[in-house]
Structure formats: structure tokens, C-alpha cells
Coordinates of C-alpha atoms and ligand atoms in Angstrom, one line a residue:
X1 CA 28.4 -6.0 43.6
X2 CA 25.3 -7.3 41.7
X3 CA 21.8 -5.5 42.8
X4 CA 19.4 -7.4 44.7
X5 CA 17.2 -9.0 42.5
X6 CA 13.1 -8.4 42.8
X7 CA 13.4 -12.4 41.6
X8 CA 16.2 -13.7 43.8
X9 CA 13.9 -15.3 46.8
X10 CA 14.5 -18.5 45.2
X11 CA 18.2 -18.2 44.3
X12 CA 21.1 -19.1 46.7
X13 CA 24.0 -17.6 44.7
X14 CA 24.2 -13.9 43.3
X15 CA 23.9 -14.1 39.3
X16 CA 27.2 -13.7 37.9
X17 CA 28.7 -10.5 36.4
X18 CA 28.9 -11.8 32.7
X19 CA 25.1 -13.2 33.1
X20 CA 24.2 -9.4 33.9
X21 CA 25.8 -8.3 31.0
X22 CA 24.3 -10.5 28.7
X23 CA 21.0 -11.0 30.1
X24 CA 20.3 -6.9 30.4
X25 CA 17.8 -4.7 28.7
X26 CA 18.1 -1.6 30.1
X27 CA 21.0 -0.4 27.7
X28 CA 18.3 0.0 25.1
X29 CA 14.8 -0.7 27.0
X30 CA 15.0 2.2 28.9
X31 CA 13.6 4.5 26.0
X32 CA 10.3 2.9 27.4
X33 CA 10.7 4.7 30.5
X34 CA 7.6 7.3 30.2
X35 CA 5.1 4.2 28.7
X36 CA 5.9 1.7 31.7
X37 CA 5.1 4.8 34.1
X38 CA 2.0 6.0 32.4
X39 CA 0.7 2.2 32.2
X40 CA 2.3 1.6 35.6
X41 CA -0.3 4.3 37.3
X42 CA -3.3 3.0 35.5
X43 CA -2.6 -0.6 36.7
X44 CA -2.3 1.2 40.1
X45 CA -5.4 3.2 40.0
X46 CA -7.0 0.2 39.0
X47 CA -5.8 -2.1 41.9
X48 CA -7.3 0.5 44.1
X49 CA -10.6 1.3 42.3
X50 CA -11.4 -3.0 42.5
X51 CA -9.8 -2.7 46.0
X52 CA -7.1 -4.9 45.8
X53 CA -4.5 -2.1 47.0
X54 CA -5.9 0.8 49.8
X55 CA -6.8 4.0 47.8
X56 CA -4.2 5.8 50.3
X57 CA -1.5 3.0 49.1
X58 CA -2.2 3.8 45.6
X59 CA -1.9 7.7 45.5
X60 CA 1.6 7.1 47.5
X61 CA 2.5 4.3 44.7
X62 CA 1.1 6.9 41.7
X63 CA 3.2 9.6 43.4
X64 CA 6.7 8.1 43.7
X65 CA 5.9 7.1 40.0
X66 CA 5.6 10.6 39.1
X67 CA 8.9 11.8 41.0
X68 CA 10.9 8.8 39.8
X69 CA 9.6 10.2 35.9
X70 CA 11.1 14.0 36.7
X71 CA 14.6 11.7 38.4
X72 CA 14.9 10.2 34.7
X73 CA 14.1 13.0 33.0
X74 CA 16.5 15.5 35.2
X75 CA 19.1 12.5 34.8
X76 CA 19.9 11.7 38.3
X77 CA 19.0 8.2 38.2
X78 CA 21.4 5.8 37.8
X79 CA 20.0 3.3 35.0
X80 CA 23.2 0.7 35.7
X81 CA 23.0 -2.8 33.8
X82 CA 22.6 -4.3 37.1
X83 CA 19.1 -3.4 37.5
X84 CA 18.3 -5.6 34.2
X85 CA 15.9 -4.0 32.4
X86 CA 14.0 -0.6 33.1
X87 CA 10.4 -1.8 33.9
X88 CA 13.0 -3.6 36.9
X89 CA 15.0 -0.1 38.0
X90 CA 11.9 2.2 38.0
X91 CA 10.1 -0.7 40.1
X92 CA 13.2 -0.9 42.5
X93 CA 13.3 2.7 42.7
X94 CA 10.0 3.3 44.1
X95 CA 10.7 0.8 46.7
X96 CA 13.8 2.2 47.9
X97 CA 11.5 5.5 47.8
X98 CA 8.2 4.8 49.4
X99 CA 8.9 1.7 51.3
X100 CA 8.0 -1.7 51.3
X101 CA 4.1 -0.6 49.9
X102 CA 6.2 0.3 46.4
X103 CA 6.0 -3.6 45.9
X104 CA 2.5 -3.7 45.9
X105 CA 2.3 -2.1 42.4
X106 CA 2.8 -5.5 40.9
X107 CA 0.5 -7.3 42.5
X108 CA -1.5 -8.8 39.4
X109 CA 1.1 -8.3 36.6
X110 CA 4.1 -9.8 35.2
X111 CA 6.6 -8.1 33.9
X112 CA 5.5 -10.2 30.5
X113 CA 2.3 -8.2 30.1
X114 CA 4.0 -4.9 31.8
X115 CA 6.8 -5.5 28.4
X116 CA 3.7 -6.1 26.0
X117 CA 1.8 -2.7 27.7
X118 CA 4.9 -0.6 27.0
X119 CA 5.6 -1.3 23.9
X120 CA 1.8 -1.3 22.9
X121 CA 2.2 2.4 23.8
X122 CA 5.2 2.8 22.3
X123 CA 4.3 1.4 18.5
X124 CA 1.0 3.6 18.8
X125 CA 2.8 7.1 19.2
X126 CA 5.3 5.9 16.8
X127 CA 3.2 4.8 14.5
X128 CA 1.2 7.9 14.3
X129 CA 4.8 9.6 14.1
X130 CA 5.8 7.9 10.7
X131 CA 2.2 8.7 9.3
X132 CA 3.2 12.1 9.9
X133 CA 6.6 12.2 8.5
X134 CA 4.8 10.2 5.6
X135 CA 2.4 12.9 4.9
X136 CA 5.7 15.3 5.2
X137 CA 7.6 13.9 2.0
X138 CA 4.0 13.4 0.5
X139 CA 3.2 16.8 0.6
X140 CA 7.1 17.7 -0.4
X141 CA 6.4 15.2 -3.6
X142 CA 2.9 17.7 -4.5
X143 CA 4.8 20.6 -4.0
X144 CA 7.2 19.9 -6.8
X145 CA 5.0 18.3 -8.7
X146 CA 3.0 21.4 -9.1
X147 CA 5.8 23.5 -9.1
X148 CA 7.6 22.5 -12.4
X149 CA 4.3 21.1 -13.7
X150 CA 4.3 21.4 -17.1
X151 CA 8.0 20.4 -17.5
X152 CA 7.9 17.1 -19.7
X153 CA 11.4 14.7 -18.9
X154 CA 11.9 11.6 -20.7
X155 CA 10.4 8.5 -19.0
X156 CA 12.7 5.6 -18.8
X157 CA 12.2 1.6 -18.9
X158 CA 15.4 -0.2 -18.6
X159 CA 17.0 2.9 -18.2
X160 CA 16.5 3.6 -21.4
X161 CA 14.3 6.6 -23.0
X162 CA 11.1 5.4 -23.3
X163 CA 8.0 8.0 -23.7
X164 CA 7.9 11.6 -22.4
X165 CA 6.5 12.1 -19.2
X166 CA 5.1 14.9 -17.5
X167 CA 7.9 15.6 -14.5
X168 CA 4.7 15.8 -11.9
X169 CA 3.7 12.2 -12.9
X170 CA 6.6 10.8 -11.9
X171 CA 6.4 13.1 -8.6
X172 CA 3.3 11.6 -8.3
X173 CA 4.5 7.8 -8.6
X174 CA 6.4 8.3 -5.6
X175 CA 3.2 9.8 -3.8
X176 CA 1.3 6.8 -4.6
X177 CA 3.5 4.1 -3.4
X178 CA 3.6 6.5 -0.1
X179 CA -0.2 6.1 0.1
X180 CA 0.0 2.6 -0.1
X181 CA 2.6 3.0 2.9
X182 CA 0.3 4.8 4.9
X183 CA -2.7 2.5 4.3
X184 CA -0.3 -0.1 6.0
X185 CA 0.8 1.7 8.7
X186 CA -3.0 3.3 9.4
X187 CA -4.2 -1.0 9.7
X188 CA -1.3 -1.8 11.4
X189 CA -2.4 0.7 13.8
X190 CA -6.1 -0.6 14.6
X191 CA -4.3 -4.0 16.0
X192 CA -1.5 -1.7 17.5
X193 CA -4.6 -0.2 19.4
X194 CA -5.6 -3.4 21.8
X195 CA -4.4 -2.9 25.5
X196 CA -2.5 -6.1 26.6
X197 CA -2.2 -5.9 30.4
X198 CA -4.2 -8.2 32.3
X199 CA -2.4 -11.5 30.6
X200 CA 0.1 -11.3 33.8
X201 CA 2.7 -13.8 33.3
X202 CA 0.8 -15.9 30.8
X203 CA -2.8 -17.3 31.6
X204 CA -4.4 -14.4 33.2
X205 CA -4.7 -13.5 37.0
X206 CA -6.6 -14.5 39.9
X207 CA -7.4 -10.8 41.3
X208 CA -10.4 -9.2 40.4
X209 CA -9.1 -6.7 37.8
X210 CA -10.9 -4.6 35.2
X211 CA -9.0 -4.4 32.3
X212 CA -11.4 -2.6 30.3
X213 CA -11.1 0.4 32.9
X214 CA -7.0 0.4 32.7
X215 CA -8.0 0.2 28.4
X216 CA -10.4 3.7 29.1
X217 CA -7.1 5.2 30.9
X218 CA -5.2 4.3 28.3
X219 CA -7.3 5.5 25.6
X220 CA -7.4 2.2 24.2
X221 CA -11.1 1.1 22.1
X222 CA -10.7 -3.1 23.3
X223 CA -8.2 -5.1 24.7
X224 CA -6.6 -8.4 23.9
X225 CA -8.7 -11.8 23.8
X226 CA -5.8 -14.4 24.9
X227 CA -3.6 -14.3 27.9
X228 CA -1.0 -16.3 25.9
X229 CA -1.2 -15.1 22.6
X230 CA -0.7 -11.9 24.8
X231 CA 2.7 -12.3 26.2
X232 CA 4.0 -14.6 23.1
X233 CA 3.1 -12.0 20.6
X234 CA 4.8 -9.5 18.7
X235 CA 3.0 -9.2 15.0
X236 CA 2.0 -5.6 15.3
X237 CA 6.0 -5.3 15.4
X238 CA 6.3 -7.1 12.6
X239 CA 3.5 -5.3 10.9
X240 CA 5.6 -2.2 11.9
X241 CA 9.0 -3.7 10.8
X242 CA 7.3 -4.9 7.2
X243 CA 5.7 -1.6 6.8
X244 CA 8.9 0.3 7.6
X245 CA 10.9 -2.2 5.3
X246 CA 8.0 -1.0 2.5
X247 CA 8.7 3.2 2.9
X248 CA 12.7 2.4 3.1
X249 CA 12.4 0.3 -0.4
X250 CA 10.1 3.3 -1.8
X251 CA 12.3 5.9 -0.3
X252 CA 15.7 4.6 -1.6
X253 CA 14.3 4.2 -5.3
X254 CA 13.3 7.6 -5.3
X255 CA 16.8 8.4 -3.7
X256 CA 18.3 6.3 -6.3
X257 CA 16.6 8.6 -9.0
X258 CA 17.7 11.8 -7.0
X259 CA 21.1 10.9 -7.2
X260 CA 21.2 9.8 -10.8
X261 CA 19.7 13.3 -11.9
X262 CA 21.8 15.0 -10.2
X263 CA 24.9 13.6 -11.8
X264 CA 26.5 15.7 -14.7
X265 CA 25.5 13.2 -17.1
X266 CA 21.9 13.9 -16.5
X267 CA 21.7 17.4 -14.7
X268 CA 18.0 17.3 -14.5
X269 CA 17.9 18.7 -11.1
X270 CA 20.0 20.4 -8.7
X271 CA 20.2 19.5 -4.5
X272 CA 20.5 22.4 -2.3
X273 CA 24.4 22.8 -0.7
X274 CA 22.6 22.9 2.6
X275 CA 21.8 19.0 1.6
X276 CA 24.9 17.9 0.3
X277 CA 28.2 17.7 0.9
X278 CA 32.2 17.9 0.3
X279 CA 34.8 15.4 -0.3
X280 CA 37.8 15.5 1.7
X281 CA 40.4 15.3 -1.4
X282 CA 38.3 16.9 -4.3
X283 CA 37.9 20.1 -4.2
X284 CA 35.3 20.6 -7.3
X285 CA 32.7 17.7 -5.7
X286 CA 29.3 18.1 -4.1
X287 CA 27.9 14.4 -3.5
X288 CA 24.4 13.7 -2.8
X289 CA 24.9 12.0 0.8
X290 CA 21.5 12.4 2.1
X291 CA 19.4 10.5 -0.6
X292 CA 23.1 8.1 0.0
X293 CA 22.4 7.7 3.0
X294 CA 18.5 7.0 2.6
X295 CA 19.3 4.0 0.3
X296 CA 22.3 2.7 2.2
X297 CA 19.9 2.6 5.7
X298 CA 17.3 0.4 3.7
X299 CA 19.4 -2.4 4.4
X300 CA 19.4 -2.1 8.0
X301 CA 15.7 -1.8 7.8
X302 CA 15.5 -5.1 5.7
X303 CA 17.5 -6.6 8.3
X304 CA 15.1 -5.5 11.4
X305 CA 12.5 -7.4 9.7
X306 CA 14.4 -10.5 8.8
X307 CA 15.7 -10.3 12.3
X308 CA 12.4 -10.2 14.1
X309 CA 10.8 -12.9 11.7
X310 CA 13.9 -15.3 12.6
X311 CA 13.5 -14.2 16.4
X312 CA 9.7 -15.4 16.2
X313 CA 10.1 -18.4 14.0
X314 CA 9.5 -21.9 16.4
X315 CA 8.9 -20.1 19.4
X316 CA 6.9 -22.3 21.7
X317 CA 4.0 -20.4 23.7
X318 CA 3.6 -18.5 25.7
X319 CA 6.8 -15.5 27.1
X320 CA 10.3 -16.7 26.0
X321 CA 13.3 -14.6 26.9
X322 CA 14.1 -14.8 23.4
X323 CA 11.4 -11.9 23.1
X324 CA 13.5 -9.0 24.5
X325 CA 15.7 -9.1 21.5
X326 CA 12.5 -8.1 19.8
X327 CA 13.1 -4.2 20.7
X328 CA 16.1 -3.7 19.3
X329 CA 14.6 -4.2 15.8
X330 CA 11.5 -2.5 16.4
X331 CA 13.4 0.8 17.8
X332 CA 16.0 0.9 15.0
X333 CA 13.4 0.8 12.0
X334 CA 10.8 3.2 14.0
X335 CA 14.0 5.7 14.5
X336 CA 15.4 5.0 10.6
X337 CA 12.4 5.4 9.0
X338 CA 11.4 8.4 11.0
X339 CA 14.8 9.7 10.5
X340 CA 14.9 9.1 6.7
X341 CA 11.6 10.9 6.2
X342 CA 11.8 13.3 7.9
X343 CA 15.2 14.5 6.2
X344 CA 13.8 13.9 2.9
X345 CA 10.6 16.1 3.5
X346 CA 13.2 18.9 4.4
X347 CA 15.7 18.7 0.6
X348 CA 12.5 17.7 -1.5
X349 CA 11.8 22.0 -1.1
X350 CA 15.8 22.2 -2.1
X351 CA 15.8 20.3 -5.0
X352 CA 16.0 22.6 -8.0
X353 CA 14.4 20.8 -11.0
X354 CA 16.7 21.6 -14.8
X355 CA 13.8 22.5 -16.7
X356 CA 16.4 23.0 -19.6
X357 CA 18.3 19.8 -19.6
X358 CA 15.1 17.6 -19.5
X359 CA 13.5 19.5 -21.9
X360 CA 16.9 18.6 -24.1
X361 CA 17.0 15.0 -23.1
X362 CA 13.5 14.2 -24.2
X363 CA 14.8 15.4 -27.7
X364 CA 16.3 12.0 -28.0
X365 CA 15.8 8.4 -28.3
X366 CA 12.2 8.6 -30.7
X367 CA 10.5 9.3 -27.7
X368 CA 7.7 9.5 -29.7
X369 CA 7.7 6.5 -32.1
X370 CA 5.2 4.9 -30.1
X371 CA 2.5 8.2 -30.9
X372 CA 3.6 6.8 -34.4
X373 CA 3.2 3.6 -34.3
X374 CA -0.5 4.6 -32.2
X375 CA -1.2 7.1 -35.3
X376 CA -0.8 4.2 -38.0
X377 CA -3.0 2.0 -35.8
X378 CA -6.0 4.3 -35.8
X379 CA -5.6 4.6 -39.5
X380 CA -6.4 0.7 -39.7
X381 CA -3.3 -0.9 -39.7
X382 CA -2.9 -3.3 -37.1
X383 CA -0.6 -2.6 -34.4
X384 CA 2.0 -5.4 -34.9
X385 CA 2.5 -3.9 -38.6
X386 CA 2.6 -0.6 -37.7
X387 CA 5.1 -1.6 -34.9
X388 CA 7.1 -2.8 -37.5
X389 CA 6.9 -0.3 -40.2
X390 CA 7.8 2.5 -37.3
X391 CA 10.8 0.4 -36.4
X392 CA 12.1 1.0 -39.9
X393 CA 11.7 4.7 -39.7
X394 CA 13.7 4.7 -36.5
X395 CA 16.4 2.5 -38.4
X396 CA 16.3 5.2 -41.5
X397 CA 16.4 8.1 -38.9
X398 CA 19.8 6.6 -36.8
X399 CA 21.3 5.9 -40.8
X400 CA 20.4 9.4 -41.4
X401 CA 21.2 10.8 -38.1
X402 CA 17.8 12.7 -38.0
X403 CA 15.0 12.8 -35.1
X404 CA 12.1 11.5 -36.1
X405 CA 10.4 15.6 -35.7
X406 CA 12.7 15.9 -38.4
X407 CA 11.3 13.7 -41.1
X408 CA 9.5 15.2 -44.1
X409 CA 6.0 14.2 -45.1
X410 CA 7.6 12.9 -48.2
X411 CA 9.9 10.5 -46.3
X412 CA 7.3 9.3 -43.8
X413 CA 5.0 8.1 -46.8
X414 CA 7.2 6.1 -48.3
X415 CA 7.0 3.6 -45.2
X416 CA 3.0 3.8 -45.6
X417 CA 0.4 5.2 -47.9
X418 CA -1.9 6.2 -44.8
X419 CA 0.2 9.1 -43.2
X420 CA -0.9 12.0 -44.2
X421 CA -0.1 15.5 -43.1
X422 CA -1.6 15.8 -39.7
X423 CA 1.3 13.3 -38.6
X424 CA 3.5 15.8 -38.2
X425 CA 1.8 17.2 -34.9
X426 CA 1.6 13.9 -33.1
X427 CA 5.5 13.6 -33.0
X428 CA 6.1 16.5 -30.9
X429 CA 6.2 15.5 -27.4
X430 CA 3.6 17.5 -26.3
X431 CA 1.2 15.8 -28.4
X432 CA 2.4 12.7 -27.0
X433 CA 2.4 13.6 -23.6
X434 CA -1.4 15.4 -23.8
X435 CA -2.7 12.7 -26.5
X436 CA -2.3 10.6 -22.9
X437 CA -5.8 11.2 -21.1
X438 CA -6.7 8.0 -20.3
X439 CA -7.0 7.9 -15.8
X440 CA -3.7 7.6 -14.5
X441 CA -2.1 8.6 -17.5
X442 CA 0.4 11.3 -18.0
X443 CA -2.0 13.8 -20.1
X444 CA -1.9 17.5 -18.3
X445 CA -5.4 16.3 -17.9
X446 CA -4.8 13.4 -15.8
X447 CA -1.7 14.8 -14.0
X448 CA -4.2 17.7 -13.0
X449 CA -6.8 15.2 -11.9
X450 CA -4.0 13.5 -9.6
X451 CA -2.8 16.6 -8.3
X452 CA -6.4 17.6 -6.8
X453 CA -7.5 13.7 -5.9
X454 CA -3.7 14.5 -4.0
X455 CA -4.4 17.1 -1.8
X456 CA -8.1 15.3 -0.8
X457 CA -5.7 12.1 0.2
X458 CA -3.6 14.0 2.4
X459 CA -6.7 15.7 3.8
X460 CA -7.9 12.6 5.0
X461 CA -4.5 11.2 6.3
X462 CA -4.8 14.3 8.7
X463 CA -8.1 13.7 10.0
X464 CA -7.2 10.2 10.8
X465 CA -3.9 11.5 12.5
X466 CA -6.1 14.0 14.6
X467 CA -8.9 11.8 15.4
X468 CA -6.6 8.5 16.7
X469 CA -4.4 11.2 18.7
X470 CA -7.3 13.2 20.6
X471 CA -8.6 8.9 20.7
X472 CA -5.5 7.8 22.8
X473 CA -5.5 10.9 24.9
X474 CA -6.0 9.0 28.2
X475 CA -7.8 10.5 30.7
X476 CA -5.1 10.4 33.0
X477 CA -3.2 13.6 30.7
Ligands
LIG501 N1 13.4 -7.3 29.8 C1 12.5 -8.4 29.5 C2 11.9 -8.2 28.1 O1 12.1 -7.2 27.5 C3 11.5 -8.4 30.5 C4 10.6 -9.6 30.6 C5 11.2 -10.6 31.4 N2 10.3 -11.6 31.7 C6 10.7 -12.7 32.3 N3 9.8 -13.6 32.5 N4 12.0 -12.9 32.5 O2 11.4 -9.1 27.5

């Protein structure tokens, strides 16, 4: 039997079974539960406070609210596909609970700007969730990084040795791009932060209502300028989405690398068992499935964005049922992303960096030819020249099967009269490494510099994390 419908006054014919199925939300809206009952008892103490509902109406509404929050929670009520969505089978409830004075709570609201409201409140807490998990791998990134930070690995650019690098630079790569991620998320949050009730269906309501009071409540600094924009909008989930896409891409290249090292053929680092695991058939194997997994879930992540993008694109104004397919998206990339952070700040402390094997690695592939071809160059030849002349000497060392460390004075002259016998110190890669002072730079110098300017950025991630969460307390907590 299909429920009776808070819309069907106009409709002669129950709505059919397979239009239920299709048309319902509450399979996956009904993670909004808690938001449309905290916004739903500001809009009612609101109603009451400009007198459009009796104060003695409103504690009974604010009430039944409250018990039909513990019913959810507890489990006891039934959140069927009949009821549509949840914003419908909390509203339903408190009906069949308090009476016929339940239906007064939407007097001055539509269930378009009661959608926008929950999921306002929903993108702020999650929001201020993935900063945290952000600053979690961030500080997981420092941690190694200062750990093993005088352990030099060879730097790669198309996979291919390039110059040595100081292991906490390229620790501190990753940190940057995840500063960059939380810059996006921390302005995607000051539009996140605008309260949207008050649009009703689309051009506003009649009733006298404050919205800037139910804002206060809510812990919300402004609300929305445009009743339609209101209900037709869903940037900030797209902000959110784009953002999210951003960390997964910066996540899986960092997994990527993870997984590479920790192949035999590299063996630069080691992942805790706790964070890996066995195969079935072969016996001998422990795969890296969590950084796996990291990279595979990027796609889905893409795909959340594409999909909200393609759900927006052409959409006349102002509400268009079209616009409940937008939560699907949203709640899959906030629970990814959360997810994939959050297991990744708990293996970065388990991965065991192979001092030994990088220190072996950088031994090959004339890491430092480069320091050569730099020490010719600040003798007065110019750099294309001494480009070429050091390409010769790597020729003669791969003929001769010798690193270039392992060159004589005697054989480095002969490719150019100004070498002289303080060459032989800026081929070690050390010297290359430290000769590299310049800001943002792999010098120990610069590294060290990062490391401190590090901790003051998480420092100030934090305080923005605190202050926007004691900001949003509403004064209803
Ligand atoms: N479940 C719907 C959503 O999430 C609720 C809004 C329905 N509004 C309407 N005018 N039919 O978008």
C-alpha cells in the first residue's frame, strides 16, 4: 500500500509502486537526518518568535523533533521508500505523533530550501572534516620527512635518475600540493557558510520571517541573496566535488610512488604488515592494497564531479527534480576522500624508509653530471658547451663502465683545460644535493627551512579549524 502523500490533495490516483521506487531519496538522503532536525527547530523557533505559529505550538513541534531524533537514532523508525525522501518521513512522523499542529512546521518553507538547508549543514561539518584528515597525512608527510632527513634518494624525471634529492623534499612535495588542497577546501567553505532557508519553494515567502535570526541559530555569518539562485544551486557541491577530485589526484600519485618503492626492484621503503596484505595463491606476496586502493577510488571521485557538472549543465531555474541526484555524488567523494585520508595518515607512521637501497640507487645514472656541467659554467664556459662536453664524459664513463666519482683528474682534463682539482668534491652527491640552497631547493638548508615554514602552516590550519567550529556552534547546542 503506498503512504499517504503530504502532496496528494491534488492527486486522484495513488502514485504507482515503480514511480516510488524510482522517484525515492530516502535510500541515501536519510544520512541528513540530524541536519533537517536541527534546521527544522530553528525554522520552528523562528515561526514562533515572529508569531506566525503559538509559542505553546512550537515547543510541542521542537519536542516531537527531538524524540523522532532518539527514534532514528535507537532504530525504531521505519525509513521505508514509501515515505520518499527523509525531510518527508521525519515530517510525517511528527504528525502521526503530535497531531494535526505537526503540519504547521512547514508553514513558510519548501522542501526546496529545507534540501538546500540540510545539505548546507552537511558540506560545512564535512568540509571541516576533510581539512582535518588533510592536516592528518600532512603532518604524517613531516613526520617522515624529519625522520629520515638526511637520507638523499635519487630524484626522477621520466622515471629516469635525474638529480639526488633530499628524501624530506620529496616528502615535502606531497605536503605542498596538500596545502594547496586545503586552501581550496578552506574558500570553498566561506560560500559553504551562507544559510539558504527562507527561498521556500523558489521566490521567497509571504510570512514575515527573519532569516537572519534562523542564520544566528545556525551559526551561520549571512545568508543567501537570491531566492532562485537558492533552490537551483549546488556550486559549493561542486566546489566540494573539484576540491575532493584535487586531494584524490595528489593522494594516488603519492600512492603510485608508495607502491613503486616498495617493489623489489626499488626497495626503498618498507609498508607495515598491519597495512598490507596476502594473496590467496602466493604464499611469498605482501601487496600494497591500501595505497591500491587510494589510486583505484580516484576514479570514482573523478566521476562524482563529472557527474554533478553533467547533472547541472542546461538546467533551467529555479528547483528541478533533477537536483536530488546531486547527493549521491556529493556523499560518495566526502566519504572517499575522508576514507582515503584518513587511512593514509594511519600507514605514513608504518612506512619504513631503506636508507641503504636509496643510498645505493643514487650511485647510478651520473646523478651528478649536472653539478658538472654547473662547475664548468662558473668557470666561464657557457652552459650549452659545457652541457656538451659533460655529455661526452658520461659517453666515456658508460664505454668505460665507470661512475663519473670515479674519474681521475687526469681524465676529466682532457675534456677541458678549466677543471681543476676542486672538481672532484662537487661530484659527490652531497655536494650536489647541499650546493642546492636556492628557496625551495633541495639544499639541507632549504629542506630545513620547509620543514619549520611546515609546522607554522599546519599551525594555522588548526586555528582556522577551531575558530570556524566554536563559529557554527549554534546556540541551539
Ligand atoms: N528529495 C528531494 C531532493 O532531494 C526533495 C525535494 C523535492 N522537491 C520537490 N519540489 N519535489 O531534491
Amino acid at each position: 500500500m503506498a503512504a499517504k502523500k503530504p502532496w496528494g490533495g491534488r492527486f486522484a490516483k495513488a502514485t504507482e509502486r515503480v514511480v516510488e521506487e524510482f522517484t525515492e531519496s530516502i535510500s541515501f538522503d536519510h544520512v541528513l537526518y540530524a541536519y533537517d532536525i536541527q534546521g527544522s527547530i530553528a525554522h520552528c523557533r523562528m515561526l514562533a518568535r515572529q508569531k506566525i505559529i503559538p509559542a505553546a505550538e512550537s515547543r510541542k513541534i521542537i519536542k516531537g523533533l527531538q524524540q523522532i531524533k532518539r527514534e532514528i537514532e535507537a532504530g525504531t523508525l521505519e525509513l521505508g521508500m514509501e515515505f520518499e525522501d527523509i525531510h518527508m518521513r521525519i515530517e510525517a512522523r511528527l504528525i502521526e505523533k503530535i497531531g494535526p499542529v505537526g503540519g504547521k512546521l512547514h508553514t513558510a518553507r519548501s522542501r526546496n530550501d529545507q534540501v538546500a538547508l540540510d545539505v548546507t549543514l552537511y558540506l560545512r561539518d564535512a568540509v571541516l572534516d576533510t581539512l582535518a584528515c588533510i592536516d592528518a597525512v600532512q603532518s604524517g608527510l613531516l613526520a617522515l620527512a624529519e625522520k629520515y632527513k638526511d637520507v638523499i634518494l635519487p630524484g626522477f624525471t621520466h622515471l629516469q635518475h635525474a638529480q639526488p634529492v633530499l628524501f624530506a623534499h620529496h616528502m615535502m612535495a606531497y605536503f605542498e600540493m596538500l596545502k594547496r588542497d586545503r586552501e581550496r577546501m578552506e574558500s570553498c567553505y566561506s560560500r559553504v557558510n551562507r544559510m539558504p532557508l527562507g527561498a521556500s519553494a523558489l521566490a521567497g515567502t509571504p510570512y514575515p520571517i527573519d532569516r537572519e535570526y534562523v542564520a544566528g541559530l545556525l551559526g551561520f555569518p549571512e545568508v543567501t541573496a537570491n531566492s532562485m539562485d537558492t533552490v537551483g544551486d549546488r556550486d559549493t557541491l561542486l566546489e566540494f566535488c573539484s576540491s575532493a577530485a584535487l586531494i584524490m589526484m595528489h593522494l594516488s600519485r603519492l600512492c603510485e610512488e608508495l607502491i613503486v618503492w616498495s617493489s623489489s626492484e626499488f626497495n626503498f621503503i618498507e609498508i607495515g604488515d598491519a597495512f598490507c596484505t596476502g594473496s590467496s595463491i602466493m604464499p611469498q606476496k605482501k601487496n600494497p592494497d591500501v595505497p591500491e586502493l587510494i589510486r583505484g577510488k580516484t576514479g570514482r571521485v573523478y566521476g562524482n564531479l563529472m557527474s554533478l557538472l553533467t547533472l547541472m549543465k542546461s538546467l533551467p531555474l529555479a528547483y528541478n527534480r533533477d537536483l536530488q541526484e546531486d547527493k549521491i555524488a556529493l556523499f560518495d567523494s566526502v566519504e572517499t576522500t575522508r576514507s582515503c585520508l584518513r587511512v593514509l595518515a594511519a600507514m605514513l607512521p608504518e612506512v619504513q624508509v631503506r636508507a641503504d637501497s636509496m643510498s645505493a640507487a643514487v650511485q647510478e645514472g651520473f646523478l651528478t653530471a649536472t653539478d658538472l656541467a654547473d662547475y664548468l659554467a662558473a668557470r666561464g664556459v657557457p652552459f650549452r658547451d659545457a652541457h656538451e662536453i659533460v655529455g661526452r664524459v658520461v659517453s666515456y664513463c658508460v664505454k668505460q663502465d665507470k661512475k663519473l666519482e670515479d674519474l681521475t683528474l687526469e681524465e676529466l682534463q682532457q675534456y677541458s683545460p678549466v677543471i681543476k682539482k676542486d672538481v672532484l668534491k662537487c661530484l659527490t652527491v652531497a655536494a650536489s644535493v647541499n650546493s642546492r640552497t636556492c628557496t625551495g631547493g633541495t639544499g639541507g638548508q632549504a629542506v630545513r627551512k620547509a620543514l619549520r615554514r611546515a609546522h607554522a602552516v599546519l599551525k594555522k590550519g588548526r586555528v582556522f579549524i577551531a575558530r570556524e567550529e566554536s563559529r557554527k556552534k549554534t546556540s541551539m547546542e
